[in-house]
Structures are given as C-alpha cells and as structure tokens.
Coordinates of C-alpha atoms and ligand atoms in Angstrom, one line a residue:
X1 CA 10.3 -17.5 106.1
X2 CA 9.8 -16.8 102.7
X3 CA 12.0 -18.9 100.6
X4 CA 11.3 -21.9 103.0
X5 CA 7.7 -21.6 101.6
X6 CA 9.0 -21.3 97.5
X7 CA 10.6 -24.1 98.0
X8 CA 8.0 -26.6 99.0
X9 CA 6.6 -24.5 95.5
X10 CA 9.4 -25.8 93.4
X11 CA 9.5 -29.3 94.8
X12 CA 6.0 -30.3 94.9
X13 CA 6.0 -29.2 90.7
X14 CA 9.5 -31.5 89.7
X15 CA 7.3 -34.4 88.8
X16 CA 4.4 -31.7 86.7
X17 CA 7.8 -30.2 84.8
X18 CA 9.5 -32.3 83.6
X19 CA 6.9 -34.5 81.4
X20 CA 6.0 -32.6 78.5
X21 CA 2.3 -31.6 77.1
X22 CA 2.4 -31.7 74.4
X23 CA -0.7 -28.9 72.3
X24 CA -2.2 -29.1 69.4
X25 CA -3.8 -25.5 68.0
X26 CA -5.1 -23.7 65.2
X27 CA -3.2 -21.4 62.9
X28 CA -4.1 -17.9 63.5
X29 CA -5.0 -18.5 66.8
X30 CA -3.0 -17.0 70.1
X31 CA -1.3 -19.6 72.7
X32 CA -0.2 -18.8 76.2
X33 CA 2.2 -21.1 77.4
X34 CA 3.3 -21.1 81.3
X35 CA 5.9 -21.0 82.7
X36 CA 4.2 -22.7 85.7
X37 CA 0.7 -24.2 86.6
X38 CA 0.4 -21.4 89.7
X39 CA 1.1 -17.6 89.9
X40 CA 3.6 -16.7 92.6
X41 CA 5.5 -14.6 93.4
X42 CA 9.6 -15.1 93.1
X43 CA 11.6 -12.2 92.8
X44 CA 14.8 -14.2 92.0
X45 CA 13.9 -16.8 89.4
X46 CA 15.6 -16.3 86.4
X47 CA 13.7 -17.8 84.1
X48 CA 15.3 -17.9 79.6
X49 CA 13.0 -19.6 77.3
X50 CA 14.1 -22.2 74.1
X51 CA 13.1 -22.5 71.1
X52 CA 13.5 -26.2 70.2
X53 CA 16.6 -26.2 71.7
X54 CA 17.1 -21.9 70.8
X55 CA 16.7 -19.6 73.6
X56 CA 14.2 -16.8 72.4
X57 CA 14.6 -13.6 71.6
X58 CA 13.1 -11.0 74.5
X59 CA 13.1 -8.7 72.3
X60 CA 12.5 -10.1 69.0
X61 CA 8.7 -7.6 68.0
X62 CA 7.7 -9.4 64.8
X63 CA 3.9 -10.8 64.2
X64 CA 3.6 -14.9 64.2
X65 CA 6.5 -14.8 66.4
X66 CA 7.3 -16.1 70.6
X67 CA 7.3 -13.1 72.8
X68 CA 8.0 -13.2 76.1
X69 CA 6.6 -12.2 78.8
X70 CA 5.9 -10.5 82.3
X71 CA 9.5 -11.7 83.4
X72 CA 9.5 -14.6 81.2
X73 CA 6.6 -16.5 83.4
X74 CA 4.2 -16.5 79.7
X75 CA 5.8 -17.2 76.6
X76 CA 2.6 -16.1 74.0
X77 CA 2.4 -16.4 70.2
X78 CA 0.1 -13.9 68.1
X79 CA -0.4 -15.5 65.0
X80 CA 0.6 -19.1 65.3
X81 CA 2.0 -20.4 62.4
X82 CA 3.0 -23.5 61.8
X83 CA 6.6 -22.0 62.1
X84 CA 5.6 -22.8 65.2
X85 CA 5.5 -26.0 65.4
X86 CA 8.0 -27.8 67.6
X87 CA 9.2 -28.0 71.2
X88 CA 8.5 -25.3 73.5
X89 CA 11.3 -25.7 77.4
X90 CA 10.6 -22.5 79.8
X91 CA 14.4 -23.5 82.5
X92 CA 12.8 -21.7 86.1
X93 CA 16.6 -21.5 88.2
X94 CA 16.6 -20.5 91.7
X95 CA 19.7 -20.8 93.7
X96 CA 20.5 -24.2 93.2
X97 CA 17.7 -25.4 91.6
X98 CA 16.6 -25.7 88.4
X99 CA 13.2 -26.8 86.8
X100 CA 12.6 -27.8 83.3
X101 CA 8.9 -27.3 81.9
X102 CA 7.8 -29.1 77.9
X103 CA 5.7 -28.1 75.7
X104 CA 5.2 -29.5 72.8
X105 CA 3.7 -27.7 70.0
X106 CA 1.8 -29.6 66.6
X107 CA 0.3 -26.3 64.2
X108 CA -3.1 -28.7 63.1
X109 CA -5.0 -27.2 60.4
X110 CA -7.4 -29.4 59.5
X111 CA -10.1 -27.5 61.1
X112 CA -13.4 -30.2 61.1
X113 CA -17.1 -28.8 59.8
X114 CA -20.2 -31.8 59.7
X115 CA -22.5 -30.0 57.0
X116 CA -26.1 -31.7 56.6
X117 CA -28.0 -30.7 53.7
X118 CA -31.8 -31.2 52.9
X119 CA -30.9 -32.9 48.7
X120 CA -31.3 -30.4 46.3
X121 CA -29.8 -27.4 48.7
X122 CA -26.8 -25.8 48.6
X123 CA -23.7 -27.4 51.1
X124 CA -21.1 -24.5 51.7
X125 CA -17.9 -26.6 52.5
X126 CA -15.6 -23.8 54.0
X127 CA -12.2 -23.0 54.6
X128 CA -10.4 -20.9 55.1
X129 CA -6.2 -18.9 53.8
X130 CA -4.2 -18.6 57.6
X131 CA -5.1 -14.6 57.9
X132 CA -1.7 -14.1 58.0
X133 CA -0.3 -16.3 54.9
X134 CA -0.8 -14.7 51.0
X135 CA -2.6 -16.2 49.2
X136 CA -1.0 -17.4 45.9
X137 CA -3.4 -20.1 43.9
X138 CA -6.8 -20.9 45.2
X139 CA -7.0 -24.4 47.7
X140 CA -8.5 -27.8 45.1
X141 CA -11.0 -29.2 47.5
X142 CA -11.3 -33.3 47.8
X143 CA -13.4 -36.3 47.9
X144 CA -13.0 -38.9 49.5
X145 CA -13.7 -41.5 48.0
X146 CA -11.9 -45.2 50.4
X147 CA -9.1 -45.4 52.6
X148 CA -6.8 -43.7 51.6
X149 CA -8.2 -42.8 47.8
X150 CA -9.0 -39.0 46.7
X151 CA -10.9 -37.2 44.1
X152 CA -10.0 -34.3 42.9
X153 CA -13.3 -32.2 42.6
X154 CA -12.6 -30.0 38.7
X155 CA -15.2 -27.7 39.3
X156 CA -15.4 -27.5 36.0
X157 CA -17.0 -31.5 35.9
X158 CA -20.1 -32.7 37.2
X159 CA -22.4 -29.0 34.9
X160 CA -20.3 -27.0 37.4
X161 CA -22.3 -28.0 40.4
X162 CA -19.2 -27.7 42.2
X163 CA -18.0 -24.1 42.6
X164 CA -15.4 -22.1 44.4
X165 CA -17.1 -19.4 45.4
X166 CA -14.4 -16.1 46.2
X167 CA -11.5 -17.3 43.4
X168 CA -8.0 -16.3 45.0
X169 CA -9.3 -15.1 48.4
X170 CA -7.9 -16.3 52.2
X171 CA -11.9 -17.5 51.8
X172 CA -11.7 -20.6 49.8
X173 CA -15.9 -21.6 50.7
X174 CA -17.3 -23.5 46.9
X175 CA -20.7 -24.8 47.2
X176 CA -21.6 -28.3 46.0
X177 CA -25.2 -26.6 44.4
X178 CA -28.5 -29.0 44.0
X179 CA -27.2 -32.0 46.3
X180 CA -27.3 -35.3 45.6
X181 CA -27.7 -38.6 48.0
X182 CA -24.5 -39.9 46.5
X183 CA -23.0 -36.4 47.8
X184 CA -22.4 -38.0 51.7
X185 CA -18.7 -38.2 52.8
X186 CA -15.9 -37.0 53.6
X187 CA -14.4 -33.3 51.4
X188 CA -10.8 -32.5 52.3
X189 CA -9.5 -28.5 50.5
X190 CA -6.5 -28.2 50.8
X191 CA -2.6 -26.3 49.4
X192 CA 0.0 -27.4 48.7
X193 CA -0.3 -30.7 50.3
X194 CA -1.7 -29.5 54.2
X195 CA -4.9 -30.3 54.0
X196 CA -6.9 -26.8 55.4
X197 CA -10.0 -27.8 56.1
X198 CA -12.1 -31.1 56.5
X199 CA -15.3 -31.0 55.8
X200 CA -18.7 -34.5 56.1
X201 CA -21.1 -34.0 54.8
X202 CA -24.8 -35.4 55.8
X203 CA -27.1 -36.1 52.7
X204 CA -30.9 -35.9 53.9
X205 CA -34.0 -36.3 52.4
X206 CA -35.9 -33.3 51.1
X207 CA -39.3 -32.8 52.7
X208 CA -42.7 -32.7 51.0
X209 CA -42.5 -29.4 49.3
X210 CA -43.4 -26.6 50.9
X211 CA -45.4 -24.4 47.5
X212 CA -44.2 -21.2 47.0
X213 CA -46.6 -19.1 49.1
X214 CA -47.0 -15.5 49.6
X215 CA -49.6 -15.6 51.7
X216 CA -48.5 -12.7 55.1
X217 CA -45.8 -10.8 53.4
X218 CA -47.9 -8.6 50.2
X219 CA -48.6 -6.0 52.6
X220 CA -47.2 -2.5 52.0
X221 CA -43.8 -1.3 52.7
X222 CA -44.8 0.2 56.0
X223 CA -45.6 4.2 55.9
X224 CA -42.7 6.9 57.8
X225 CA -44.1 7.4 60.7
X226 CA -41.9 10.3 61.4
X227 CA -41.2 12.0 58.0
X228 CA -39.2 15.4 60.1
X229 CA -37.4 13.3 62.2
X230 CA -33.9 14.6 63.2
X231 CA -32.3 10.5 63.2
X232 CA -33.4 9.0 60.2
X233 CA -30.5 11.5 58.1
X234 CA -27.8 10.4 60.6
X235 CA -29.2 6.0 60.3
X236 CA -28.6 6.5 57.3
X237 CA -25.7 8.3 57.3
X238 CA -23.7 5.9 58.9
X239 CA -25.6 2.7 57.1
X240 CA -24.0 3.8 53.8
X241 CA -21.1 4.9 55.8
X242 CA -20.4 1.4 56.9
X243 CA -21.9 -0.5 54.2
X244 CA -19.5 1.3 52.1
X245 CA -16.3 0.7 54.3
X246 CA -16.9 -3.5 53.9
X247 CA -17.4 -3.4 50.2
X248 CA -14.4 -1.5 50.1
X249 CA -12.2 -4.4 52.5
X250 CA -14.6 -7.5 50.6
X251 CA -13.9 -5.8 47.2
X252 CA -9.6 -5.0 47.7
X253 CA -9.5 -9.3 50.1
X254 CA -10.8 -11.1 46.2
X255 CA -8.4 -8.3 44.4
X256 CA -5.2 -6.8 46.4
X257 CA -3.9 -5.7 43.9
X258 CA -5.1 -4.1 41.2
X259 CA -7.2 -0.7 40.5
X260 CA -10.5 -0.5 41.8
X261 CA -13.5 1.5 42.0
X262 CA -17.1 1.7 43.2
X263 CA -19.9 4.1 44.7
X264 CA -20.9 2.7 47.3
X265 CA -24.4 5.1 47.1
X266 CA -25.1 3.6 43.6
X267 CA -24.8 -0.1 44.8
X268 CA -27.0 0.7 48.6
X269 CA -29.2 2.6 47.1
X270 CA -30.4 -0.8 44.6
X271 CA -29.9 -2.2 47.1
X272 CA -32.5 -0.3 49.4
X273 CA -35.0 -0.5 46.0
X274 CA -35.1 -3.5 45.8
X275 CA -35.2 -3.7 49.3
X276 CA -39.1 -1.9 48.8
X277 CA -40.2 -5.2 47.7
X278 CA -38.4 -7.8 50.1
X279 CA -40.5 -10.2 52.3
X280 CA -39.2 -12.6 55.4
X281 CA -36.5 -14.4 55.3
X282 CA -35.1 -11.8 52.3
X283 CA -35.7 -8.2 53.4
X284 CA -33.8 -9.1 57.0
X285 CA -30.1 -10.3 54.6
X286 CA -30.8 -7.2 53.2
X287 CA -31.5 -4.8 55.9
X288 CA -28.3 -6.2 57.1
X289 CA -26.0 -5.7 53.4
X290 CA -26.5 -2.5 53.8
X291 CA -25.9 -1.8 57.3
X292 CA -29.6 -0.7 58.6
X293 CA -31.5 -1.7 61.2
X294 CA -33.5 -4.4 61.4
X295 CA -37.7 -2.2 61.3
X296 CA -36.4 1.2 60.6
X297 CA -39.3 2.1 57.7
X298 CA -38.1 5.7 57.2
X299 CA -35.3 4.1 55.0
X300 CA -36.2 4.8 51.1
X301 CA -38.1 8.3 52.3
X302 CA -33.8 9.0 54.2
X303 CA -32.6 7.2 50.8
X304 CA -34.6 10.3 48.3
X305 CA -34.3 12.6 50.7
X306 CA -30.5 11.7 50.4
X307 CA -30.6 11.5 46.1
X308 CA -32.5 15.3 46.4
X309 CA -30.1 16.3 49.2
X310 CA -26.6 15.2 46.4
X311 CA -28.8 16.1 43.0
X312 CA -26.9 19.4 42.8
X313 CA -23.4 17.7 41.9
X314 CA -24.8 13.5 41.6
X315 CA -27.5 12.5 39.3
X316 CA -28.5 9.1 40.5
X317 CA -31.0 6.6 39.0
X318 CA -32.7 3.5 39.6
X319 CA -34.5 1.3 36.8
X320 CA -36.3 -2.4 37.3
X321 CA -36.5 -3.9 34.0
X322 CA -39.2 -7.4 34.6
X323 CA -40.9 -9.8 32.7
X324 CA -43.7 -8.8 30.2
X325 CA -45.8 -11.5 31.3
X326 CA -45.3 -10.5 34.3
X327 CA -47.3 -8.0 37.0
X328 CA -46.2 -6.3 39.6
X329 CA -47.9 -5.8 42.3
X330 CA -49.3 -2.5 42.0
X331 CA -48.2 -0.7 46.4
X332 CA -44.8 -1.4 44.6
X333 CA -44.7 -0.2 41.5
X334 CA -46.9 3.5 42.8
X335 CA -44.2 3.4 46.2
X336 CA -41.3 2.8 43.1
X337 CA -42.3 6.3 41.8
X338 CA -42.4 7.6 45.5
X339 CA -39.3 6.9 46.9
X340 CA -36.5 6.4 44.0
X341 CA -39.1 8.1 41.1
X342 CA -39.3 4.7 38.1
X343 CA -41.9 3.4 37.2
X344 CA -40.6 -0.1 36.2
X345 CA -40.8 -1.8 33.0
X346 CA -41.4 -4.2 30.6
X347 CA -38.4 -5.8 29.3
X348 CA -39.2 -5.4 25.5
X349 CA -39.7 -9.1 22.9
X350 CA -35.7 -9.9 21.8
X351 CA -32.5 -9.4 23.5
X352 CA -31.7 -7.2 21.2
X353 CA -34.3 -5.1 21.8
X354 CA -33.2 -5.2 25.6
X355 CA -29.6 -4.3 25.3
X356 CA -30.4 -1.3 23.4
X357 CA -33.0 0.2 25.4
X358 CA -30.8 -0.9 28.3
X359 CA -28.2 0.6 27.7
X360 CA -29.8 4.3 26.6
X361 CA -31.2 4.8 29.7
X362 CA -27.8 4.7 31.4
X363 CA -25.7 6.0 29.0
X364 CA -28.4 8.6 29.1
X365 CA -28.7 8.5 33.3
X366 CA -24.9 9.0 33.5
X367 CA -24.0 11.9 31.3
X368 CA -22.9 9.4 28.7
X369 CA -20.5 8.2 30.5
X370 CA -21.4 5.4 30.2
X371 CA -22.9 3.9 27.6
X372 CA -22.7 -0.1 28.2
X373 CA -23.6 -2.2 30.5
X374 CA -25.2 -5.6 29.1
X375 CA -24.4 -7.4 25.8
X376 CA -27.5 -9.3 26.2
X377 CA -30.3 -9.7 28.2
X378 CA -31.7 -13.4 28.5
X379 CA -35.5 -14.3 26.9
X380 CA -36.0 -15.9 31.2
X381 CA -35.1 -12.1 33.0
X382 CA -37.2 -12.0 35.2
X383 CA -35.1 -9.1 37.0
X384 CA -33.1 -6.6 36.5
X385 CA -32.9 -3.6 39.5
X386 CA -30.5 -1.0 37.4
X387 CA -29.0 2.5 39.5
X388 CA -26.6 4.8 37.7
X389 CA -24.3 8.0 39.3
X390 CA -23.1 11.0 37.2
X391 CA -20.5 13.1 39.8
X392 CA -19.7 15.4 38.0
X393 CA -17.4 17.7 40.2
X394 CA -15.1 20.8 38.8
X395 CA -11.3 21.8 41.0
X396 CA -12.2 24.6 43.4
X397 CA -8.9 25.7 42.6
X398 CA -6.7 24.7 39.1
X399 CA -4.7 22.7 37.9
X400 CA -2.3 24.1 36.3
X401 CA -2.8 23.2 32.2
X402 CA 1.8 22.8 31.2
X403 CA 0.9 19.6 29.8
X404 CA 4.0 17.7 31.2
X405 CA 4.9 14.8 32.4
X406 CA 6.1 12.7 35.6
X407 CA 7.6 8.7 36.8
X408 CA 5.0 6.4 39.0
X409 CA 6.4 4.1 40.8
X410 CA 3.6 1.0 40.0
X411 CA 3.6 -1.6 43.8
X412 CA 6.6 -3.9 41.8
X413 CA 8.8 -0.9 41.4
X414 CA 7.7 -0.3 38.1
X415 CA 7.6 2.9 37.0
X416 CA 5.3 4.0 34.5
X417 CA 5.2 7.7 32.7
X418 CA 1.5 9.7 33.8
X419 CA 0.3 12.5 32.4
X420 CA 0.1 15.0 35.5
X421 CA -1.6 17.6 37.1
X422 CA 0.3 20.1 38.8
X423 CA 0.4 22.7 40.9
X424 CA 3.2 24.9 42.7
X425 CA 0.5 25.8 46.0
X426 CA -2.4 24.1 46.0
X427 CA -4.8 25.7 49.1
X428 CA -5.4 21.8 50.7
X429 CA -5.4 20.7 54.0
X430 CA -3.6 18.4 54.2
X431 CA -1.4 15.9 57.8
X432 CA -0.6 12.4 58.6
X433 CA -3.3 10.6 59.6
X434 CA -2.2 8.3 63.2
X435 CA -5.5 5.7 62.5
X436 CA -4.9 5.0 59.1
X437 CA -1.4 5.5 59.1
X438 CA -1.8 7.6 55.7
X439 CA -0.6 11.2 54.3
X440 CA -4.6 12.6 54.3
X441 CA -5.3 15.8 51.6
X442 CA -8.3 16.9 50.7
X443 CA -8.9 18.7 47.3
X444 CA -12.7 21.0 47.7
X445 CA -14.1 19.8 44.8
X446 CA -17.9 22.7 43.8
X447 CA -21.0 20.6 44.1
X448 CA -19.8 20.6 47.9
X449 CA -17.6 17.4 48.2
X450 CA -14.1 16.9 48.4
X451 CA -11.9 13.9 47.0
X452 CA -9.4 13.1 49.9
X453 CA -6.7 10.9 49.3
X454 CA -4.8 7.9 51.2
X455 CA -1.3 8.1 50.4
X456 CA 0.1 4.7 52.5
X457 CA 3.9 5.3 53.6
X458 CA 5.7 3.2 50.3
X459 CA 5.5 2.3 47.0
X460 CA 4.9 -1.7 48.4
X461 CA 1.6 -4.2 49.1
X462 CA 2.0 -4.6 52.8
X463 CA 1.7 -0.2 53.3
X464 CA -0.6 0.0 51.0
X465 CA -2.6 -3.3 52.7
X466 CA -1.8 -1.2 56.4
X467 CA -4.0 1.4 55.6
X468 CA -6.8 -0.6 54.5
X469 CA -7.4 -2.9 57.2
X470 CA -7.6 -0.2 59.0
X471 CA -9.8 2.1 57.1
X472 CA -13.0 1.2 58.8
X473 CA -15.7 3.4 59.1
X474 CA -14.8 4.8 62.4
X475 CA -11.3 5.1 61.8
X476 CA -12.4 6.7 57.9
X477 CA -14.9 8.6 59.5
X478 CA -13.3 10.5 62.4
X479 CA -10.3 11.1 59.8
X480 CA -12.6 13.2 57.5
X481 CA -13.6 14.6 60.8
X482 CA -9.7 15.6 61.2
X483 CA -9.1 17.0 58.4
X484 CA -11.8 19.6 58.0
X485 CA -10.7 21.0 60.9
X486 CA -7.0 22.0 59.5
X487 CA -7.2 25.1 57.6
X488 CA -5.4 24.6 53.9
X489 CA -2.3 25.7 53.6
X490 CA -0.6 26.7 50.2
X491 CA 0.9 22.8 49.0
X492 CA 2.6 21.5 45.8
X493 CA 1.1 19.2 44.5
X494 CA 0.8 16.3 41.9
X495 CA -1.2 14.1 41.2
X496 CA -1.2 11.5 37.9
X497 CA -4.2 12.5 35.7
X498 CA -6.3 8.6 35.6
X499 CA -9.9 7.8 34.2
X500 CA -10.6 4.6 36.1
X501 CA -14.2 2.1 34.4
X502 CA -14.5 -0.5 36.3
X503 CA -17.3 -2.6 37.0
X504 CA -16.5 -5.1 39.9
X505 CA -17.9 -8.7 39.9
X506 CA -21.4 -8.0 41.6
X507 CA -22.1 -11.2 41.8
X508 CA -19.2 -11.7 44.2
X509 CA -20.1 -9.0 46.4
X510 CA -23.6 -10.2 46.6
X511 CA -23.0 -14.0 48.3
X512 CA -20.1 -11.8 49.8
X513 CA -22.6 -10.0 51.2
X514 CA -25.1 -12.1 52.7
X515 CA -27.1 -12.0 49.4
X516 CA -27.3 -16.1 47.6
X517 CA -30.5 -16.2 48.4
X518 CA -31.9 -13.5 45.7
X519 CA -31.2 -15.8 43.0
X520 CA -31.9 -18.7 44.4
X521 CA -34.5 -18.6 47.1
X522 CA -36.1 -14.8 48.4
X523 CA -39.0 -13.4 49.2
X524 CA -40.1 -10.6 47.3
X525 CA -44.2 -11.0 48.0
X526 CA -44.1 -7.4 47.8
X527 CA -43.3 -6.9 44.4
X528 CA -44.8 -9.7 43.0
X529 CA -46.5 -12.6 44.6
X530 CA -48.2 -15.0 42.1
X531 CA -44.9 -17.1 41.6
X532 CA -41.1 -17.1 43.0
X533 CA -39.0 -14.6 41.6
X534 CA -35.1 -14.9 41.7
X535 CA -32.5 -12.0 40.3
X536 CA -30.5 -13.2 37.4
X537 CA -27.9 -10.4 36.8
X538 CA -26.5 -8.0 39.4
X539 CA -24.1 -5.4 38.0
X540 CA -21.8 -2.3 38.7
X541 CA -19.5 -0.3 36.6
X542 CA -18.1 2.4 37.8
X543 CA -15.8 5.7 35.8
X544 CA -14.0 8.2 37.3
X545 CA -11.6 11.1 35.5
X546 CA -8.8 13.5 37.4
X547 CA -8.7 16.0 34.4
X548 CA -7.6 19.8 35.2
X549 CA -11.2 21.1 35.3
X550 CA -11.5 18.9 38.1
X551 CA -13.4 14.8 38.3
X552 CA -15.8 13.7 36.4
X553 CA -18.4 11.0 38.1
X554 CA -15.8 9.8 40.8
X555 CA -12.6 9.8 42.0
X556 CA -8.6 10.6 42.7
X557 CA -5.3 11.1 43.9
X558 CA -1.6 12.2 46.2
X559 CA 1.8 12.6 48.2
X560 CA 4.8 14.2 49.6
X561 CA 7.8 15.6 49.6
X562 CA 9.1 18.8 51.3
X563 CA 10.4 21.2 49.2
X564 CA 9.9 25.5 49.8
X565 CA 6.2 24.4 49.7
X566 CA 5.2 20.7 52.1
X567 CA 4.4 18.4 49.0
X568 CA 1.9 16.3 47.9
X569 CA 2.1 14.4 45.4
X570 CA 0.2 11.4 44.6
X571 CA 3.5 9.5 42.1
X572 CA 2.9 5.5 43.4
X573 CA -0.2 3.6 44.6
X574 CA -2.8 5.7 47.0
X575 CA -6.3 5.5 48.1
X576 CA -10.0 8.0 47.2
X577 CA -12.9 9.3 48.4
X578 CA -15.0 11.1 46.7
X579 CA -17.7 12.2 49.5
X580 CA -20.1 14.6 50.0
X581 CA -19.5 17.3 52.8
X582 CA -23.3 18.2 52.3
X583 CA -24.4 14.8 53.7
X584 CA -22.2 13.3 54.7
X585 CA -21.1 10.0 53.0
X586 CA -18.9 8.1 50.3
X587 CA -20.1 8.4 46.6
X588 CA -16.8 6.3 44.6
X589 CA -14.3 4.9 47.2
X590 CA -11.2 3.5 44.3
X591 CA -7.8 2.4 44.7
X592 CA -4.9 3.4 42.4
X593 CA -2.3 1.1 41.1
X594 CA -1.8 2.1 38.4
X595 CA -3.1 4.6 36.8
Ligands
NAG1 C1 -51.7 -8.2 33.9 O1 -52.4 -7.3 34.0 C2 -53.1 -7.0 32.9 C3 -54.3 -5.8 33.1 O2 -54.6 -5.8 34.2 C4 -54.3 -9.2 33.0 O3 -55.2 -9.1 31.2 C5 -53.4 -10.0 32.6 O4 -54.2 -11.1 32.2 C6 -52.1 -10.2 33.6 N1 -51.9 -11.0 33.9 C7 -51.6 -12.0 35.1 C8 -49.5 -13.0 34.2 O5 -51.2 -12.0 35.6
NAG2 C1 -51.2 3.6 43.3 O1 -51.8 4.6 42.5 C2 -52.4 4.8 41.9 C3 -52.2 6.2 41.3 O2 -52.2 7.4 41.6 C4 -54.1 4.6 42.8 O3 -54.8 5.2 41.9 C5 -53.8 3.4 43.4 O4 -55.3 3.0 43.9 C6 -52.2 2.9 44.0 N1 -52.4 1.9 44.2 C7 -51.5 1.7 46.2 C8 -52.2 -0.3 45.6 O5 -51.5 1.6 46.3
NAG3 C1 -31.8 11.1 28.4 O1 -33.6 11.8 28.3 C2 -34.0 13.0 28.5 C3 -35.4 12.4 28.4 O2 -35.7 11.7 26.7 C4 -33.2 14.0 27.6 O3 -34.8 15.0 28.4 C5 -32.0 14.3 28.3 O4 -31.2 15.7 27.4 C6 -31.3 13.4 28.0 N1 -29.7 13.3 28.2 C7 -29.3 12.9 27.8 C8 -27.4 12.9 28.4 O5 -28.8 11.9 27.2

C-alpha cells in the first residue's frame, strides 16, 4: 500500500523534477534547496546532490560550502558566495525510478536602493562587501552618465562633496554632501569589476526652510526622581559594557590588525556630558549611541556616582570649551558643575592661546601622561568637548626586576624582540573560555581593578578575529563572572612590556555610533538656544603602559605553555580589558599586535 502511494507521487513529479529552476541570490544569504517540494516519507530512497556535475561531499563542513541536510532532502548553503554559482542537481533513486531536479543559481550582488533626498542635504549611498570577504581595497563609486557610460566619483574632486565614510571597512557606504538637482541618477559601487550595489538617487526641491528654533526645548535636564534607587547603578553598568563592546567592534572592523586602545568610560563620559544639553532627535541619538534607555533621567547622577566610585584608581575629567561670543544656558552650566564637576569655559582670542590652554588642561587631568591633544583650534570653533582619564594601578604581585628580553610573534609570523615582564610563579586566575575561544588570565591590580588578558589560540589573524567576533557584552560579562570564581594559582607568566599611545579616529566612531547629525544638524537647545550650534571635532587619545610596577593609564597582557607550573605567555597578539571590579565596568580596552 505504501509503495503504491509512493510511486504515484513519484510519477506525478516527473515533469517538475526534470524542469530547471533559475534562482538569483544575494551573497551572504542562506539558501536551502529542497530535493522535493513537499514533505513525505521515503525511507528507501537514495539521494545524491551534484554541483556542476560533481558529487557534493557529505563531510565538508567549511563555511560557505554546501551541506546536505536531513538525509539529502535539503541542500543548504550559508553564507552564499560567488563560488556557489552554478548548477545544482538532486538525483533521487527508488527501486527502478530515478528523478532529477535541477537548480541554476546565480549569485547577484547588485542590490538596488532608491534614495530620496531633499536638495542641500546629505545622501547616503549604501554599499557593503559580503561579510565573509577580506577587504583589501576600497570599492569605487561610479555615476551612470548615459547608456553604458560611467564616470568615476573621485573622492578628491568636487570640493570633497563625495566621501567614503569608513575606509577599508566592510561597510563601504559613501555620502554626497549638499546635494544639488544634478546629483540625481544611478550610482554604482563596484570592486574588481564586480558590482556590489546600485543606488538610484532622487533629489527633491527643498521646501522653504524652517528657521532654527529652540522653542519648547530649553528646559533643564529633568531631575532624577529616585536618587537612591537600586536600579540606577546596574542600568548604567550595563549601558557602559554594551557601549564598550560596540565601540570595540567598530574599531576592530576599521583597524583589523593594528594595535588598538581606547577608554570607553572616557568616550561615554563626554557623550553623556553632551547629552545634558541635547534635546529632541539629538537627545534620542545620543541615548541610543551610549546604550542608555530613553527615559533614564538619572543618567547624569549615576555618571557622577560612578566617577566618585572610581576616583581611587581612575581620575576622569570633562571640560567644555565654547566660542566667547556665545552665552551658554545657565541651567546647563549649573548642571555641568553639579554632575560633571566642570564649568564650561570660554575659548580665548588666538589659536595658540587656545591650543596651550587645552593641552595643559589635558596634561593636568591625565597626570602628564598625555601632554598633547590638539595642534590648533580653528577661530570658527563653536564648541569643544574634552574628557580625560588617567589610570594608575600597581600589580598586586610584583614582577621580577631582572631585565629580560624575548621574542613576540606578530600576526604575520615575524618575530620582534621585546622587553619582558616575567614571573616564575605568579598567583593569578587562569582559564580557557570556551565561549570566547581564548585563554584568559586575570591579574589583580591595586585600586580594586583587574587586567584581563585574552589570548587567542594562535598568532593567526583568523584566530584573533574569532575571539573579537565573540566578544559581545554578554560573553565578556560571563567570562568576568567565571574568572572571578576561579582561585588564583601559581602560574609562570611572561608578558611583553608595552606602551600604547593611540588616537582612534573619533569622527569615524561618532558616525558609526549614529551621531553624524551632531556635526550638521544638532539640537543642543539645552546648552545654547540663540542659534544652531554644531560640534566641530571630537578627539580621543588613550595611553597605557605595562611596566614592572603596574599598569599606568590603561590596559595589558598574556599566553600559555606548560612546564612545572601552568604558564601564561602573551608573546603573540592579545586583547586586554582593564576592568574596575569595584564599579564593574571596563575602563580601557585594547589589542596588542605589535608591542
Ligand atoms: C552674554 O552675556 C553678557 C553678560 O550677561 C551680555 O552682556 C551679552 O550681551 C550676552 N551676549 C549674547 C550674545 O547674548
Ligand atoms: C544656577 O546656579 C546659580 C548659583 O548657584 C543660581 O543662582 C541660579 O539661579 C542657577 N540658575 C538656574 C537656571 O538654575
Ligand atoms: C593640576 O592642576 C591643579 C590645580 O592647578 C594642581 O593642583 C595639580 O597639581 C595639577 N596636576 C598636575 C599633574 O599638573
């Protein structure tokens, strides 16, 4: 009975099975090809899949390769790449019947967008490399200027109206500033002759301009209703950790193999200070950027408490400099002093005076670890926000002072000789974190902080990237909880002595955080209400040194061999998190690829 029914089904399918299906798919997507279009139970069938005439291997599990699922009923490809283009056939045999189903797959990257923009505004031109690809060069943008005629958009031309937002990033989105009617048309983003995306831009006539107005936006920041609430502190801790990992993922994407260092608490500090004067869409954008809930009125009070809590090991200071022609709102000035211990300061007459004033403020607030932040201050500067942090911690267990050098293996396999911190039996907690795919060691510092060093499996860039991709806020918090529960054991430790002094590109970071509007069309009515105020520049500079005394101002170390003691030797690229155990937030995050 069963056999009969089965055969009926098989016969009725023959027409469909011998036909060929043409499918277009986008790179990066997941494709599932069914051998039959319905579900049934053929226990005796023998199914084989072929790709361009060759049998699909059942054992190949590498990403992007085709995988046979459910005894052959499905073929799954994820993520789809250009290499998956071709003919797929499913051959199904039962007794004396054989059926073949064929799919023709075309991988088509040219996703099409239509962008409508009002004259004078900035038009984004989206373009992405497939997630699995390795970005070696930026994509090129062309404008179609006639049938089969294309003009290259040279970013150096045209008063720099066209700009690539994130060079050498998977995100190759460009923008056209101050659009004019002539910008309408079709744009194509391509790399090595292959089209990655096409964008049709429509430019619309600008309506009569609405004059800038702060009406309805000038009230002071709302008071925190429940100053002693127990939930305020964990909300801010979670926000900072989430924000920190978001910043790290942006930075690692644009700098896949360099040394990295930044202080999330410093960047978060300056953005929350600015939030105090932000209203309307700008307030929402900053809240989203720093990952705080929209109606969290206590954010500034919690930032103040956090600064006070950290004061033993980390000094954090904010400062706002503004154009002497402007009078900042009195409530903003008052709240700035109340929450950020910072009285906004007028800029002086000349660029030289301002540069000196700002650089000496920075030097003072970082205990002279960073003496120089700006080279000049443009006379048109309206607003500058600064935040400086200085951290100084001593190892709880000191390193041997015996001077020693050792080889550090870089990502490309080259060796460099570096001075070492070495200890034969250092008491530290160490584990292998399965979730992060890294060996982790925690080195206790004075001031209730710890340095966590995450050591990928090898010096290979793919192993480093694997750890970085897994470093979500949840995974990092889980790791920290886990390591805290492990008791320290004697470990042979070898760390490179390092000194990092890095200025990440804040302008790129601000855009990635969704804050481009701060530079163009900000609502800072809580800060200044007479006319539109925009931010001119954002900068961040972080410094960290690992010395035999301890960690100064920032983050550090680790790896493993096994001899008499378990050992941790960070003589290859690693990631470090300088963590405040007292406040449970990251203070500095960095990556060392070349000490
Ligand atoms: C700023 O305040 C000063 C003193 O209160 C006042 O004399 C000046 O006119 C104000 N400037 C503007 C642009 O409002
Ligand atoms: C700002 O603080 C000063 C001095 O404490 C006070 O006199 C003034 O009323 C405050 N202004 C506002 C708008 O809160
Ligand atoms: C910073 O300035 C304050 C006040 O002028 C001064 O007391 C302190 O010593 C300075 N710190 C450094 C590191 O220069």
